[in-house]
Coordinates of C-alpha atoms in Angstrom, one line a residue:
M1 CA 135.0 103.8 112.5
K2 CA 135.5 99.8 113.2
A3 CA 135.5 97.5 110.1
Y4 CA 131.8 96.1 110.2
L5 CA 130.3 99.3 111.1
K6 CA 130.8 100.2 107.1
N7 CA 129.3 96.9 106.2
I8 CA 126.0 97.8 108.4
R9 CA 123.4 98.8 106.0
Q10 CA 122.0 102.0 106.6
V11 CA 118.4 102.8 105.7
V12 CA 116.1 105.8 106.1
P13 CA 112.7 104.1 107.9
Y14 CA 109.5 104.5 107.4
T15 CA 107.6 106.5 110.0
P16 CA 104.3 105.0 111.2
G17 CA 102.0 107.9 112.4
E18 CA 101.7 107.6 116.3
Q19 CA 100.4 105.4 118.7
P20 CA 98.8 107.5 121.8
K21 CA 98.5 105.5 124.7
Q22 CA 96.7 107.7 127.4
P23 CA 92.6 106.9 127.0
G24 CA 89.9 109.3 126.2
I25 CA 91.5 109.9 122.5
I26 CA 90.3 110.7 119.7
K27 CA 92.7 109.0 116.9
L28 CA 92.3 109.7 113.6
N29 CA 95.8 109.7 112.0
T30 CA 96.7 106.3 111.3
N31 CA 93.3 105.4 108.7
E32 CA 91.9 102.1 111.2
N33 CA 88.6 101.7 110.3
P34 CA 86.6 102.7 113.7
Y35 CA 84.5 99.6 114.3
P36 CA 85.0 96.6 115.2
P37 CA 85.6 93.2 113.5
S38 CA 82.4 91.5 112.2
P39 CA 80.5 89.7 115.2
K40 CA 81.8 86.2 113.7
V41 CA 85.7 87.4 114.0
M42 CA 85.4 87.5 117.8
E43 CA 83.2 84.3 117.9
K44 CA 85.8 82.6 116.4
L45 CA 88.8 84.5 118.5
C46 CA 87.2 81.9 121.9
Q47 CA 87.1 78.6 119.3
I48 CA 91.3 78.7 118.3
D49 CA 93.4 75.9 119.0
R50 CA 96.4 74.5 118.1
L51 CA 98.5 77.3 118.8
R52 CA 101.3 74.7 120.4
M53 CA 101.3 73.6 116.8
Y54 CA 103.1 75.5 113.7
P55 CA 100.6 77.2 111.4
D56 CA 99.9 75.7 108.2
P57 CA 102.9 77.6 106.2
A58 CA 100.4 77.1 102.7
V59 CA 98.0 79.2 104.5
T60 CA 95.7 76.8 103.2
E61 CA 92.3 77.6 104.3
L62 CA 92.2 81.7 103.9
V63 CA 93.9 80.9 100.0
E64 CA 90.8 79.2 99.5
A65 CA 88.8 81.7 101.5
I66 CA 90.1 84.8 99.4
A67 CA 90.4 83.1 95.9
D68 CA 86.1 81.7 96.5
Y69 CA 85.3 85.4 97.8
K70 CA 87.6 86.8 94.5
G71 CA 86.4 84.6 92.1
L72 CA 89.8 83.2 91.3
S73 CA 92.0 79.7 91.7
K74 CA 93.9 79.6 94.9
D75 CA 97.0 79.7 93.0
Q76 CA 96.3 83.1 92.1
V77 CA 96.3 84.2 95.4
F78 CA 99.3 85.1 98.1
V79 CA 98.5 85.6 101.5
G80 CA 101.1 87.5 103.8
V81 CA 101.1 89.4 107.4
G82 CA 99.4 92.6 106.1
S83 CA 100.1 93.9 102.7
D84 CA 103.2 95.8 103.6
D85 CA 104.7 91.9 104.1
V86 CA 103.4 91.0 100.7
L87 CA 104.4 94.3 99.2
A88 CA 107.7 93.9 100.8
M89 CA 107.8 90.0 99.1
C90 CA 106.9 91.8 95.6
F91 CA 109.9 94.2 95.7
M92 CA 112.4 91.1 96.2
T93 CA 110.5 89.1 93.9
F94 CA 110.4 91.2 90.9
F95 CA 111.8 94.4 90.6
N96 CA 115.5 92.9 89.7
S97 CA 116.2 94.2 86.3
G98 CA 118.6 96.9 87.9
L99 CA 116.6 99.9 85.7
P100 CA 114.8 102.3 88.0
I101 CA 111.3 101.2 88.9
L102 CA 108.7 104.0 89.7
F103 CA 106.1 105.3 91.6
P104 CA 105.0 108.5 92.2
D105 CA 106.5 111.2 94.6
I106 CA 103.1 111.7 96.7
T107 CA 102.4 108.5 97.8
Y108 CA 102.3 105.7 99.9
S109 CA 106.1 106.1 101.9
F110 CA 107.1 103.4 102.6
Y111 CA 107.7 102.5 98.5
D112 CA 110.9 104.0 98.4
V113 CA 111.6 102.3 102.2
W114 CA 111.7 99.4 100.4
A115 CA 113.7 99.9 97.6
E116 CA 116.5 101.8 99.7
L117 CA 116.0 98.7 101.1
F118 CA 116.4 95.8 98.7
R119 CA 118.7 97.9 96.2
V120 CA 116.3 98.7 93.7
P121 CA 117.0 102.0 91.9
F122 CA 114.7 104.4 91.6
Q123 CA 112.8 107.7 90.4
T124 CA 109.7 109.2 91.3
V125 CA 107.1 110.8 89.0
P126 CA 105.4 113.7 89.8
L127 CA 101.7 113.8 90.5
D128 CA 100.3 116.5 88.4
Q129 CA 98.6 120.0 90.5
D130 CA 96.3 118.6 91.4
F131 CA 97.2 115.4 93.1
K132 CA 97.1 113.4 89.9
I133 CA 98.5 110.1 89.0
V134 CA 99.8 111.3 84.8
P135 CA 99.5 108.0 83.5
E136 CA 101.8 109.5 79.9
D137 CA 104.9 109.4 82.8
Y138 CA 104.9 106.6 83.1
K139 CA 105.4 105.4 79.6
R140 CA 108.9 105.2 79.4
P141 CA 111.5 102.5 80.8
N142 CA 111.5 101.4 83.8
G143 CA 112.0 98.0 85.5
G144 CA 108.7 97.8 87.4
I145 CA 105.7 99.8 88.1
I146 CA 104.3 100.2 91.7
I147 CA 100.9 103.0 92.3
A148 CA 98.1 102.9 95.4
N149 CA 94.8 104.0 94.0
P150 CA 92.9 105.2 95.8
N151 CA 96.7 106.8 96.7
A152 CA 97.7 107.8 99.8
P153 CA 97.5 110.2 101.3
T154 CA 95.5 111.8 99.2
G155 CA 93.0 109.8 98.7
I156 CA 92.4 110.2 94.8
F157 CA 91.1 107.0 93.0
M158 CA 92.0 106.3 89.3
P159 CA 90.0 105.3 87.0
L160 CA 90.6 102.1 85.7
D161 CA 90.5 103.2 81.9
E162 CA 93.8 105.0 82.8
V163 CA 95.2 101.8 84.6
E164 CA 94.8 100.2 82.4
S165 CA 96.7 102.3 79.7
I166 CA 100.3 102.0 82.4
I167 CA 99.4 98.4 82.3
A168 CA 99.3 97.8 79.0
A169 CA 102.6 99.6 78.0
N170 CA 104.5 98.0 80.3
Q171 CA 104.0 94.9 79.5
E172 CA 108.0 93.5 80.1
V173 CA 107.2 94.1 83.5
I174 CA 105.5 93.9 86.3
V175 CA 103.0 96.5 87.6
I176 CA 101.5 96.5 90.8
V177 CA 98.2 98.1 92.2
D178 CA 98.1 98.5 95.8
E179 CA 94.3 98.5 96.9
A180 CA 94.4 99.1 100.7
Y181 CA 91.6 101.5 101.0
V182 CA 89.8 100.3 97.1
D183 CA 86.8 99.3 99.1
F184 CA 85.9 102.4 100.4
G185 CA 84.5 103.9 96.9
G186 CA 87.4 102.3 93.7
T187 CA 86.4 99.6 91.3
S188 CA 89.8 97.4 91.6
A189 CA 91.7 96.3 89.0
Q190 CA 91.3 92.7 90.1
C191 CA 89.3 92.9 86.4
L192 CA 92.0 93.8 84.6
L193 CA 93.9 90.4 85.8
A194 CA 92.5 87.9 83.0
R195 CA 94.2 90.4 80.5
Y196 CA 97.3 91.4 82.1
D197 CA 100.4 88.7 83.3
N198 CA 102.1 91.1 84.1
L199 CA 99.6 93.4 87.0
I200 CA 99.7 92.3 90.5
V201 CA 96.6 93.5 92.6
V202 CA 97.6 94.0 96.4
Q203 CA 94.6 94.0 99.3
T204 CA 94.5 94.5 103.2
F205 CA 92.2 93.7 106.2
S206 CA 93.5 96.3 108.0
K207 CA 91.5 98.9 106.9
S208 CA 87.8 97.8 105.2
R209 CA 87.9 94.6 107.3
S210 CA 88.8 96.6 111.1
M211 CA 91.8 93.9 111.8
A212 CA 94.6 95.5 111.2
G213 CA 96.1 94.3 114.5
M214 CA 96.0 90.9 112.9
R215 CA 98.1 91.8 110.1
I216 CA 96.6 89.8 106.4
G217 CA 97.2 91.2 103.8
Y218 CA 97.3 89.2 100.4
A219 CA 98.3 89.6 96.4
M220 CA 96.0 88.6 93.4
G221 CA 97.6 87.6 89.9
S222 CA 98.7 84.7 87.9
S223 CA 100.3 81.9 88.6
V224 CA 103.6 82.2 87.9
L225 CA 104.2 85.1 89.4
I226 CA 102.0 83.8 92.5
K227 CA 104.3 81.0 92.5
A228 CA 107.7 83.2 92.2
L229 CA 106.4 85.0 95.7
N230 CA 105.6 81.7 97.6
D231 CA 109.3 80.8 96.2
V232 CA 110.6 84.2 97.8
K233 CA 108.6 83.2 100.8
Y234 CA 109.6 80.2 101.8
S235 CA 113.4 81.0 101.1
F236 CA 112.6 83.7 103.6
N237 CA 110.4 82.3 106.8
S238 CA 108.1 79.7 105.9
Y239 CA 105.5 80.3 108.8
T240 CA 104.8 84.0 108.6
M241 CA 101.6 84.1 109.0
N242 CA 100.2 82.7 112.7
Q243 CA 97.1 80.8 113.6
P244 CA 94.8 83.2 114.8
S245 CA 95.2 85.2 111.8
I246 CA 94.5 82.3 109.4
V247 CA 90.8 81.2 111.6
L248 CA 90.0 85.3 111.8
G249 CA 90.6 86.1 108.7
K250 CA 88.4 83.0 106.8
A251 CA 85.7 84.3 109.7
S252 CA 85.6 87.8 107.8
I253 CA 85.9 86.7 104.2
E254 CA 82.7 84.2 105.3
D255 CA 80.7 87.7 106.7
D256 CA 79.8 89.6 103.8
S257 CA 76.8 91.9 104.7
Y258 CA 78.4 93.1 107.7
F259 CA 81.8 94.1 105.5
K260 CA 79.9 96.2 103.2
N261 CA 77.2 97.6 105.9
T262 CA 81.0 98.9 107.9
C263 CA 82.2 100.1 104.4
E264 CA 78.8 102.3 103.8
S265 CA 78.7 103.7 107.3
I266 CA 82.4 105.2 107.0
K267 CA 81.6 106.4 103.0
K268 CA 78.6 108.1 104.6
T269 CA 80.3 109.5 107.2
R270 CA 83.3 110.5 104.7
E271 CA 80.4 112.3 103.0
W272 CA 79.0 114.9 106.0
V273 CA 82.6 115.6 106.9
K274 CA 83.3 116.8 103.4
K275 CA 80.4 119.0 103.7
E276 CA 81.4 120.5 106.9
L277 CA 84.6 120.9 106.0
R278 CA 84.1 123.0 103.0
E279 CA 81.9 125.3 105.4
L280 CA 84.8 125.4 107.7
G281 CA 87.1 126.8 104.7
F282 CA 89.3 123.5 103.8
R283 CA 90.3 122.6 100.6
F284 CA 90.9 118.7 99.6
P285 CA 90.7 116.4 96.7
D286 CA 87.5 113.9 96.3
S287 CA 88.8 111.6 98.7
K288 CA 87.6 107.7 97.4
T289 CA 89.4 106.1 100.8
N290 CA 88.1 106.2 104.7
F291 CA 89.9 109.5 105.4
I292 CA 90.4 113.3 103.7
F293 CA 93.5 115.1 103.0
A294 CA 92.5 119.1 103.7
A295 CA 94.2 122.2 103.6
H296 CA 92.7 125.6 105.2
E297 CA 92.8 128.2 103.2
S298 CA 94.1 130.8 105.7
V299 CA 95.8 128.9 108.9
P300 CA 98.6 126.1 108.6
A301 CA 98.2 122.5 108.7
E302 CA 101.0 122.2 111.6
D303 CA 99.5 124.7 113.6
I304 CA 96.1 123.0 113.4
F305 CA 97.8 119.7 113.9
L306 CA 99.1 120.9 117.1
A307 CA 96.3 122.1 118.5
A308 CA 94.3 119.2 118.0
K309 CA 96.8 117.3 120.0
K310 CA 96.7 119.6 122.7
E311 CA 93.0 118.4 122.9
N312 CA 93.6 114.6 122.4
I313 CA 92.5 114.5 118.7
F314 CA 95.5 113.0 116.3
I315 CA 95.4 113.6 113.1
R316 CA 98.0 113.2 110.6
Y317 CA 100.7 116.0 109.4
F318 CA 103.5 115.0 107.0
K319 CA 106.0 117.7 106.9
K320 CA 107.0 117.0 103.4
P321 CA 107.9 118.6 100.2
R322 CA 104.1 119.9 98.2
I323 CA 102.0 118.3 101.5
D324 CA 103.3 120.5 104.0
N325 CA 100.2 122.4 104.5
Y326 CA 98.1 119.7 103.9
L327 CA 96.4 117.0 106.8
R328 CA 95.2 113.5 106.4
I329 CA 91.9 113.0 108.4
T330 CA 90.8 109.5 109.1
I331 CA 86.7 108.9 108.6
G332 CA 86.3 107.9 112.4
T333 CA 82.6 107.0 114.2
D334 CA 80.2 110.1 113.8
E335 CA 80.5 110.5 117.4
E336 CA 84.2 111.1 116.6
M337 CA 83.8 113.1 114.0
K338 CA 81.0 115.6 115.8
K339 CA 83.5 116.3 118.3
F340 CA 86.9 116.8 115.6
I341 CA 84.4 119.2 113.8
Q342 CA 83.5 121.0 117.0
F343 CA 87.1 121.8 118.0
L344 CA 87.7 122.8 114.2
K345 CA 84.7 125.8 115.2
N346 CA 86.1 126.6 118.0
Y347 CA 89.6 126.6 117.1
L348 CA 88.9 128.5 113.9
D349 CA 86.4 131.0 115.7
E350 CA 89.3 131.4 118.8
R351 CA 92.1 132.7 116.2

């Protein structure tokens, strides 16, 4: 082996959901919003100029819009290129004690990738038999904690009193609550920011605001923690957010009624799909997200996954311990979900 090869950092990368290119598919595998962004976003799209110039490195326009919407000061908001970028910055900024950070064994699979990439020691904490986080398991020495709430891929929302018990027991380290799906049925931990200066709450425009393609995520926390994040960003890449994302993100924030109506539409469809899945013999945790994590009583998940794919219906299958008989099914439009349920009925009848 050549000497330089020994010095190349080796990591096992995150595996994103499949992005099929063929037309006429039903795409229920990456938790995208099935509805378009706010019409105000599309109106602004045609008005964007200044593309020849560097964007505002402080992302002032969008930071102020988010802060106003959330009832925070602008020095309590950090914006990044999707919540993945924000979370990666958090790992680099806050997890440097040398002690292992803690996160669930079944959760967003980017957490262990970032830990390996940034050489942060970590320990995974098993969920209980019902796939729930056990707060008592996080009350031990650690270098920081990150939990997704609602969790992914399980869809389970942990009540805020349990979240607070974890934060209260770990006030000497940073606790990150990743709320990518909170708009579909959870309550944000933002309300705890006034009581805990070690808390970071992360949200995204990718799911509930139908803007996964624009890559907008943000963190909320104390001004001290937000300044630390910005210091790392400016040491890494000052111009992380492009001009269209800044302008269109602000336009999305300004159309609150569209945002809320879209979320309600997805929740209504989700509850109908739950009912249909139960009747077909599926079991699943009570989802508070825009997806359902389901297992059939007798048919292996991988068989259903492969059969659906043959019919141009894409759902997510994780071949991992404890969850290798579950499917993660994104909630699409009513029409898409009716077609998916009909596929399941036909497939299960023919077995």
